[in-house]
GROMACS .gro file of C-alpha atoms in nm:
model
  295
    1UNK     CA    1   0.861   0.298   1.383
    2UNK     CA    2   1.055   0.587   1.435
    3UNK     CA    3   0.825   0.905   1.577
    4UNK     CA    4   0.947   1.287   1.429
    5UNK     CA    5   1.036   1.340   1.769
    6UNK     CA    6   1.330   1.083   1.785
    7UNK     CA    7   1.377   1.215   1.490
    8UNK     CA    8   1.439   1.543   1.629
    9UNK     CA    9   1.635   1.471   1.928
   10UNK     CA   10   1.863   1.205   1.706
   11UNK     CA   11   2.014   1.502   1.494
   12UNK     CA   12   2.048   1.711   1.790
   13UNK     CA   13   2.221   1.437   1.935
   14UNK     CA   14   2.454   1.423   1.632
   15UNK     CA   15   2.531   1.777   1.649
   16UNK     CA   16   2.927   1.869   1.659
   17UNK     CA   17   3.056   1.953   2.044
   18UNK     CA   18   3.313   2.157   2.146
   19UNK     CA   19   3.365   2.225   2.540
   20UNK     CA   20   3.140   2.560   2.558
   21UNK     CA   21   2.824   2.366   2.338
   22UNK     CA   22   2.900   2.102   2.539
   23UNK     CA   23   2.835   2.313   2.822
   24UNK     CA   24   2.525   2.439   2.714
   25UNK     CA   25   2.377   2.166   2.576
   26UNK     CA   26   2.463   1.970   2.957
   27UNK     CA   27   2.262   2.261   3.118
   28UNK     CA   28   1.966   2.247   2.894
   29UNK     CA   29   1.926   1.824   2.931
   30UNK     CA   30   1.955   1.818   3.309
   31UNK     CA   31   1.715   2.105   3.377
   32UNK     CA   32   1.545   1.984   3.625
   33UNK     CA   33   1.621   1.642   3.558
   34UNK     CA   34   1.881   1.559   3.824
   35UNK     CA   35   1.794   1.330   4.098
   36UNK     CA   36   2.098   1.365   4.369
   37UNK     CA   37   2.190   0.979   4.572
   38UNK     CA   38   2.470   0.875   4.733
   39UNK     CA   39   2.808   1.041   4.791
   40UNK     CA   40   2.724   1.370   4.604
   41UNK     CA   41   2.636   1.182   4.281
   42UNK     CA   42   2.421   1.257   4.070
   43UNK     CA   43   2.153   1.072   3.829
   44UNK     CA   44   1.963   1.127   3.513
   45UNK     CA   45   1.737   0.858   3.326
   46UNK     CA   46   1.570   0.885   3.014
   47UNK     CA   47   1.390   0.639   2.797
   48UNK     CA   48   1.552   0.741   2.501
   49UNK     CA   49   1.901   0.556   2.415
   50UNK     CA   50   2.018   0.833   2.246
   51UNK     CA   51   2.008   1.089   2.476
   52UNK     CA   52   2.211   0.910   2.762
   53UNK     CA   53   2.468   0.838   2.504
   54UNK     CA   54   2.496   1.227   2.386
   55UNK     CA   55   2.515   1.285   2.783
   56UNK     CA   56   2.806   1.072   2.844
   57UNK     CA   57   2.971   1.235   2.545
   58UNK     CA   58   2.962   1.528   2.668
   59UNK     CA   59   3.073   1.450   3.065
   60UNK     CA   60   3.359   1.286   2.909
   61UNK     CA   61   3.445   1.591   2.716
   62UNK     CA   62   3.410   1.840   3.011
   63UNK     CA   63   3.601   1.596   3.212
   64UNK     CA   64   3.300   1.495   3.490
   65UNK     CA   65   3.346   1.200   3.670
   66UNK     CA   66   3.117   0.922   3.636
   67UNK     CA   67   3.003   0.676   3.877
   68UNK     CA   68   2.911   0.362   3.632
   69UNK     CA   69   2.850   0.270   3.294
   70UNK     CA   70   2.495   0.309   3.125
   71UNK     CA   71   2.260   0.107   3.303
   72UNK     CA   72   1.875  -0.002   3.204
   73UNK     CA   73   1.577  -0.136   3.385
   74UNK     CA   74   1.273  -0.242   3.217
   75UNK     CA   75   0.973   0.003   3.371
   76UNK     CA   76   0.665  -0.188   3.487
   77UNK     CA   77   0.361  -0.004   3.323
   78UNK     CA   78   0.117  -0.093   3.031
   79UNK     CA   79   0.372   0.059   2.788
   80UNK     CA   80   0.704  -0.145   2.886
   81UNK     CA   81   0.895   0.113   2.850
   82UNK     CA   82   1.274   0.078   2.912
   83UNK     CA   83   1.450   0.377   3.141
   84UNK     CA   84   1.828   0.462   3.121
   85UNK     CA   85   2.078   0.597   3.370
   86UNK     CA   86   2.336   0.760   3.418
   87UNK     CA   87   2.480   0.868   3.751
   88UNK     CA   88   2.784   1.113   3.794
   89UNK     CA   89   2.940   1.421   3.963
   90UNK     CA   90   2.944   1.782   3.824
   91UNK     CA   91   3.186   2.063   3.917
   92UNK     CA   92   2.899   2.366   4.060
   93UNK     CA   93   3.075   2.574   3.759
   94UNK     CA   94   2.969   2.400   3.483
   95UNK     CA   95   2.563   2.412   3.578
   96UNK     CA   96   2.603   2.821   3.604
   97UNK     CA   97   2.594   2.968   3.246
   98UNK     CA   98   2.812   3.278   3.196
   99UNK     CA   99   2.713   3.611   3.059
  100UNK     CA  100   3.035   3.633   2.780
  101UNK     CA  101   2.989   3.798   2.470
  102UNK     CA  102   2.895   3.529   2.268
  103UNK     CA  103   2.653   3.362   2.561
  104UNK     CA  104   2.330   3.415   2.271
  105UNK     CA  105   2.550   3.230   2.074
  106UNK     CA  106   2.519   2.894   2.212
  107UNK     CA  107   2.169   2.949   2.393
  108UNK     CA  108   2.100   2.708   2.109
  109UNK     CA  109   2.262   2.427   2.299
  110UNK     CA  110   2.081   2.495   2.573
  111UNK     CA  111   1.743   2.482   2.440
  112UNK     CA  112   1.900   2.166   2.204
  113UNK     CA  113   1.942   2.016   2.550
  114UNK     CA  114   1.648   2.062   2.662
  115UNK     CA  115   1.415   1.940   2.407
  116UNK     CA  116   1.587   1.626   2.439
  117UNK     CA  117   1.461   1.620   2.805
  118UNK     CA  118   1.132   1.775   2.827
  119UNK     CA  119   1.074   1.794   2.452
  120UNK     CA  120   0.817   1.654   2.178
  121UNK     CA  121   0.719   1.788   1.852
  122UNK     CA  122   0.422   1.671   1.562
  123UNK     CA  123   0.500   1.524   1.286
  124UNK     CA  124   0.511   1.730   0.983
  125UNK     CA  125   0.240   1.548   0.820
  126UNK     CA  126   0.011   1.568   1.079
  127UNK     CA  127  -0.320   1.753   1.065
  128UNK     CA  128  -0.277   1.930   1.449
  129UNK     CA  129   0.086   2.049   1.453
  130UNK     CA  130   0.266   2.137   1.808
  131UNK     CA  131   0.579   2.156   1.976
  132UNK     CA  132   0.560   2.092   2.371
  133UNK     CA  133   0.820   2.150   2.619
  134UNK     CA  134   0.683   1.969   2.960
  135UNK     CA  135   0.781   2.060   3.308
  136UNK     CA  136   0.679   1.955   3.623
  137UNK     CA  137   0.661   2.207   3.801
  138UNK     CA  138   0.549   2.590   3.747
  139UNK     CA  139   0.812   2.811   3.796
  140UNK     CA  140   1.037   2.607   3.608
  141UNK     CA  141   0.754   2.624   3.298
  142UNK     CA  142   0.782   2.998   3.353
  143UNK     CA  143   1.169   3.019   3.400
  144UNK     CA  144   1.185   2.865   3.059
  145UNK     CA  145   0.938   3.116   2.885
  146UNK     CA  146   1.122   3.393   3.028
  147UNK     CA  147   1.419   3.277   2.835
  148UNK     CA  148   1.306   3.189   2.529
  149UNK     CA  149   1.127   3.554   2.546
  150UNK     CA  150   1.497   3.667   2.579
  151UNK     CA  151   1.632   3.457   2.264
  152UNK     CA  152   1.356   3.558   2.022
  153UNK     CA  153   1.101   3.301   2.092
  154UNK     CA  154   0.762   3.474   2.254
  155UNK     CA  155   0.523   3.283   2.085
  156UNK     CA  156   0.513   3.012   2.314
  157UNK     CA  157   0.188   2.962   2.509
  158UNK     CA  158   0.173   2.771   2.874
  159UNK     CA  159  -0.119   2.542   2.990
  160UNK     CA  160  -0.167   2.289   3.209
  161UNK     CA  161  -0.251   1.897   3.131
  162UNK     CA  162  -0.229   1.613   3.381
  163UNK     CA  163  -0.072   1.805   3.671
  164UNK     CA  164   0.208   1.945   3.456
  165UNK     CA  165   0.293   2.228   3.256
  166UNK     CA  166   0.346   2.263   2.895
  167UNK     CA  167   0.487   2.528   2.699
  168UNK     CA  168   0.383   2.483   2.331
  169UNK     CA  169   0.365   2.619   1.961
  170UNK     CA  170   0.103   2.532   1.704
  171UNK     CA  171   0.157   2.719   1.420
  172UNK     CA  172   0.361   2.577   1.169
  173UNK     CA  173   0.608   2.858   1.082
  174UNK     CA  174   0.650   2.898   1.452
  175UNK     CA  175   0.745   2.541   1.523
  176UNK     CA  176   0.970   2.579   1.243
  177UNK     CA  177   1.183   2.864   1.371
  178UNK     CA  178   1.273   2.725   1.677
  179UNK     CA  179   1.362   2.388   1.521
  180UNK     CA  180   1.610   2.567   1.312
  181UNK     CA  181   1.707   2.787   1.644
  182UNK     CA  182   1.820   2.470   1.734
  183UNK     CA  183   1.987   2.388   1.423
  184UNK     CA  184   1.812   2.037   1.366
  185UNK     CA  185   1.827   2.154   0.992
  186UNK     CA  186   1.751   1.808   0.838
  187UNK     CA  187   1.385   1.847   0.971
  188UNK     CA  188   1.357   2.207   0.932
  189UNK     CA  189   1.346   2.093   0.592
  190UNK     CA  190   1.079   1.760   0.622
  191UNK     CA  191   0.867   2.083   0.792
  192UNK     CA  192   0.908   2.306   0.522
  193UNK     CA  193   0.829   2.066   0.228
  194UNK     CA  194   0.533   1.949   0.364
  195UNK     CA  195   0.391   2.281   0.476
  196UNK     CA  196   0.464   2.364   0.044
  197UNK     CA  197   0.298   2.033  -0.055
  198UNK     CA  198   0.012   2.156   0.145
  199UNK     CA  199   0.017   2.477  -0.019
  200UNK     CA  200   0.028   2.309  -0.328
  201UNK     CA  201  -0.286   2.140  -0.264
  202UNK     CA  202  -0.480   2.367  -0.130
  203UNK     CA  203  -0.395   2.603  -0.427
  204UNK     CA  204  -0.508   2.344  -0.690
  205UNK     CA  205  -0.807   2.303  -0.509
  206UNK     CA  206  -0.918   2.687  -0.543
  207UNK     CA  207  -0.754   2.744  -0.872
  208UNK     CA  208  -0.695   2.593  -1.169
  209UNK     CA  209  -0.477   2.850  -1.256
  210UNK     CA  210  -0.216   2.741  -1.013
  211UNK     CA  211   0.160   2.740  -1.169
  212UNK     CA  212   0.272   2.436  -1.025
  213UNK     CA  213   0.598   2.388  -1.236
  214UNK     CA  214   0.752   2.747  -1.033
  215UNK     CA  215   0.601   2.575  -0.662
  216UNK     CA  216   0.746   2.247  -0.798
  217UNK     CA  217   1.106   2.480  -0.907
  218UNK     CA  218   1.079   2.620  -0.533
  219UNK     CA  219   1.080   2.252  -0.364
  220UNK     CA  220   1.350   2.128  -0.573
  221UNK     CA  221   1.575   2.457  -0.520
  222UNK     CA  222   1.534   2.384  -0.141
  223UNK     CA  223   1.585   2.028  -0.147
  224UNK     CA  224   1.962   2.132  -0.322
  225UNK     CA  225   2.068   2.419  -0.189
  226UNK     CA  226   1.978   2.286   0.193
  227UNK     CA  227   2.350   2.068   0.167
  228UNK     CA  228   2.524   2.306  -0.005
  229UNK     CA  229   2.464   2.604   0.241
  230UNK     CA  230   2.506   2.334   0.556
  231UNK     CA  231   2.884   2.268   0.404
  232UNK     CA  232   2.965   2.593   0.362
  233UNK     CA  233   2.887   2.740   0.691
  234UNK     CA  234   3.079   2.458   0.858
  235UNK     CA  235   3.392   2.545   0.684
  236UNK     CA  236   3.639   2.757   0.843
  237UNK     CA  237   3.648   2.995   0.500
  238UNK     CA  238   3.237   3.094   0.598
  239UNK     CA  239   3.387   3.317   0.834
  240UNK     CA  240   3.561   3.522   0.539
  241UNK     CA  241   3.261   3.605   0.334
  242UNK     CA  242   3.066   3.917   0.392
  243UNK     CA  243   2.830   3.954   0.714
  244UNK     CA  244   2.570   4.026   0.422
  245UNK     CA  245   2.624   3.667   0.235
  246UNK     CA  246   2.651   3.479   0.623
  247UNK     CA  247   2.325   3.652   0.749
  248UNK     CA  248   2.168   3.524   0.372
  249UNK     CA  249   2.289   3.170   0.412
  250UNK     CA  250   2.114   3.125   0.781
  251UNK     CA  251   1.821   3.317   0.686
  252UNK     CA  252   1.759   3.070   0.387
  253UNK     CA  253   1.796   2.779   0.602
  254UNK     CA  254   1.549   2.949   0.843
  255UNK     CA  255   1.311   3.021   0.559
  256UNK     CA  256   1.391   2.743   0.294
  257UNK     CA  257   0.987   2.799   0.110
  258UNK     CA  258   1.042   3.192   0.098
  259UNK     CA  259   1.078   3.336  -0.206
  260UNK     CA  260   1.372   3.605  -0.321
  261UNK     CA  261   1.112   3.870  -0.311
  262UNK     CA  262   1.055   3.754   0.081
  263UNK     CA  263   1.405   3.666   0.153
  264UNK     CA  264   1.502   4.027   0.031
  265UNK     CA  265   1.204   4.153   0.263
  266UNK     CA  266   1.374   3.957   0.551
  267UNK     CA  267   1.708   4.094   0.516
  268UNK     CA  268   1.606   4.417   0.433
  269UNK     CA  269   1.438   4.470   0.750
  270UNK     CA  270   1.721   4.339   0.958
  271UNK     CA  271   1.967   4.600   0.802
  272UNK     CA  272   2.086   4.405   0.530
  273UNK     CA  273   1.920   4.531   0.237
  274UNK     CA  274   1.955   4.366  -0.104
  275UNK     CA  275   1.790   4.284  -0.442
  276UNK     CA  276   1.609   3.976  -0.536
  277UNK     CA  277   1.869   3.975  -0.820
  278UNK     CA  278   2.181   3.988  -0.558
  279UNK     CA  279   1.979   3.715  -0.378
  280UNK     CA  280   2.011   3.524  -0.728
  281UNK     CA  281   2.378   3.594  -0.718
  282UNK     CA  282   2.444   3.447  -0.411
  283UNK     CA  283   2.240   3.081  -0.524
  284UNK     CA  284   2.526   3.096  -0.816
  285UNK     CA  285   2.796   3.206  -0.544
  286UNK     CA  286   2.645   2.883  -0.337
  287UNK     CA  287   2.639   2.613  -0.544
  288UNK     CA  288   3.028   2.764  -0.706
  289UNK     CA  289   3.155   2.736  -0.302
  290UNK     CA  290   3.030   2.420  -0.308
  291UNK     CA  291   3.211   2.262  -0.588
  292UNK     CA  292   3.529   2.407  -0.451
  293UNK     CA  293   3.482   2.275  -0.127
  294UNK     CA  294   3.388   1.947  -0.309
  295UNK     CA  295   3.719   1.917  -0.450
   0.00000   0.00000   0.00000
């Protein structure tokens, strides 16, 4: 069975590439992964299928040479596991990431990337939630912190287990954030509707009060909207809408359970202030892009 972890690192696998997420993403899954051999060549295994084909994918597209075709050895332990490789050559450029203009926007790749390396993550259902990135050595555990600190994400906590070193989230909404960071969307959502069944429980245990239909309303508003807003952004006519209606569309998918009355918080204290009752407006303008796009 497949863990929430695959799950994670298959739709971050099928994530659309163009040469500078390509990049990015290349930098993040060979962080200290690389293990040089013969004639300048370089190798990276992984026991995860999916991973080594996402990493060809994206030599291919930057144009690296490779040495073979995927191989695969069986790996002698109690577990079986089966380890892939993949051995090639990279041009020094392409491991050095540039300062451009736009360089926070594809630090998403990067941490995409590595997640698939060094990454696991709980699944939503599960009673102790995490997310662990896992290094081997120290400074690289540090390195790491220092840029997620940079990007938005200082909520990450470092420890040490089995002579390595593990940055890690456990709170819920936390884990959530950088999942969407990431844009792994698809679970962003599995997260969210279990964290509101949850709520939902927990509610009808201390109340009987509880209005379940508008918590019910809330899930089922989520569950639609999620495609609809995912289409639309990936549409070349996104870029022409208002900064205002862009910002709301990847602040819902950020915050799928919030409410108009929190959403409107949100925006509000990012500069973009607005009504519950434009936030309403912009559901209707949603789901009417949609159809069009539909067509």
């Amino acid at each position: 069975m497949r863990t929430f972890s695959q799950e994670l690192k298959t739709e971050i696998c099928n994530q659309e590439l163009d040469t500078k997420s390509a990049k990015y993403f290349l930098n993040g899954i060979v962080f200290n992964k690389l293990v040089s051999i013969d004639n300048s060549y370089l190798s990276y295994t992984t026991q995860y299928p999916k991973t080594i084909r996402f990493l060809k994918k994206i030599l291919v597209l930057l144009d690296q040479e490779l040495k073979d075709e995927i191989t695969y050895t069986k790996k002698v332990n109690q577990l079986k596991k089966t380890e892939y490789e993949l051995n090639f050559k990279l041009d020094q450029e392409i491991l050095s990431l540039d300062s451009s203009s736009d360089y926070e926007d594809y630090m998403y790749a990067f941490f995409g990337g590595l997640f698939l390396s060094v990454g696991n993550v709980s699944s939503p259902d599960s009673k102790d939630h995490h997310l662990e990135l896992v290094f081997n050595e120290e400074y690289n555990a540090i390195l790491i912190n220092n840029l997620l600190i940079q990007n938005g994400h200082e909520h990450f906590k470092l420890t040490t287990r089995k002579n390595k070193f593990v940055l890690y989230l456990k709170k819920v909404q936390e884990i959530i954030n950088f999942i969407a960071y990431i844009k792994a969307f698809d679970c962003v959502f599995k997260y969210e509707d279990e964290s509101i069944k949850r709520k939902i429980y927990s509610k009808v245990k201390s109340s009987n009060n509880l209005d379940i239909v508008n918590l019910t309303k809330t899930i089922d508003l989520n569950n639609k909207l999620k495609p609809m807003i995912e289409t639309i952004i990936y549409d070349e006519s996104f870029n022409e809408q208002t900064e205002l209606f862009k910002r709301y569309c990847f602040t819902k998918l950020q915050n799928p359970s919030a409410s108009l009355l929190e959403l409107s918080s949100i925006l509000t204290k990012e500069g973009f202030p607005i009504t519950r009752t434009g936030l309403a407006h912009y559901n209707k303008k949603i789901k009417i892009l949609y159809e069009q796009l539909k067509k």
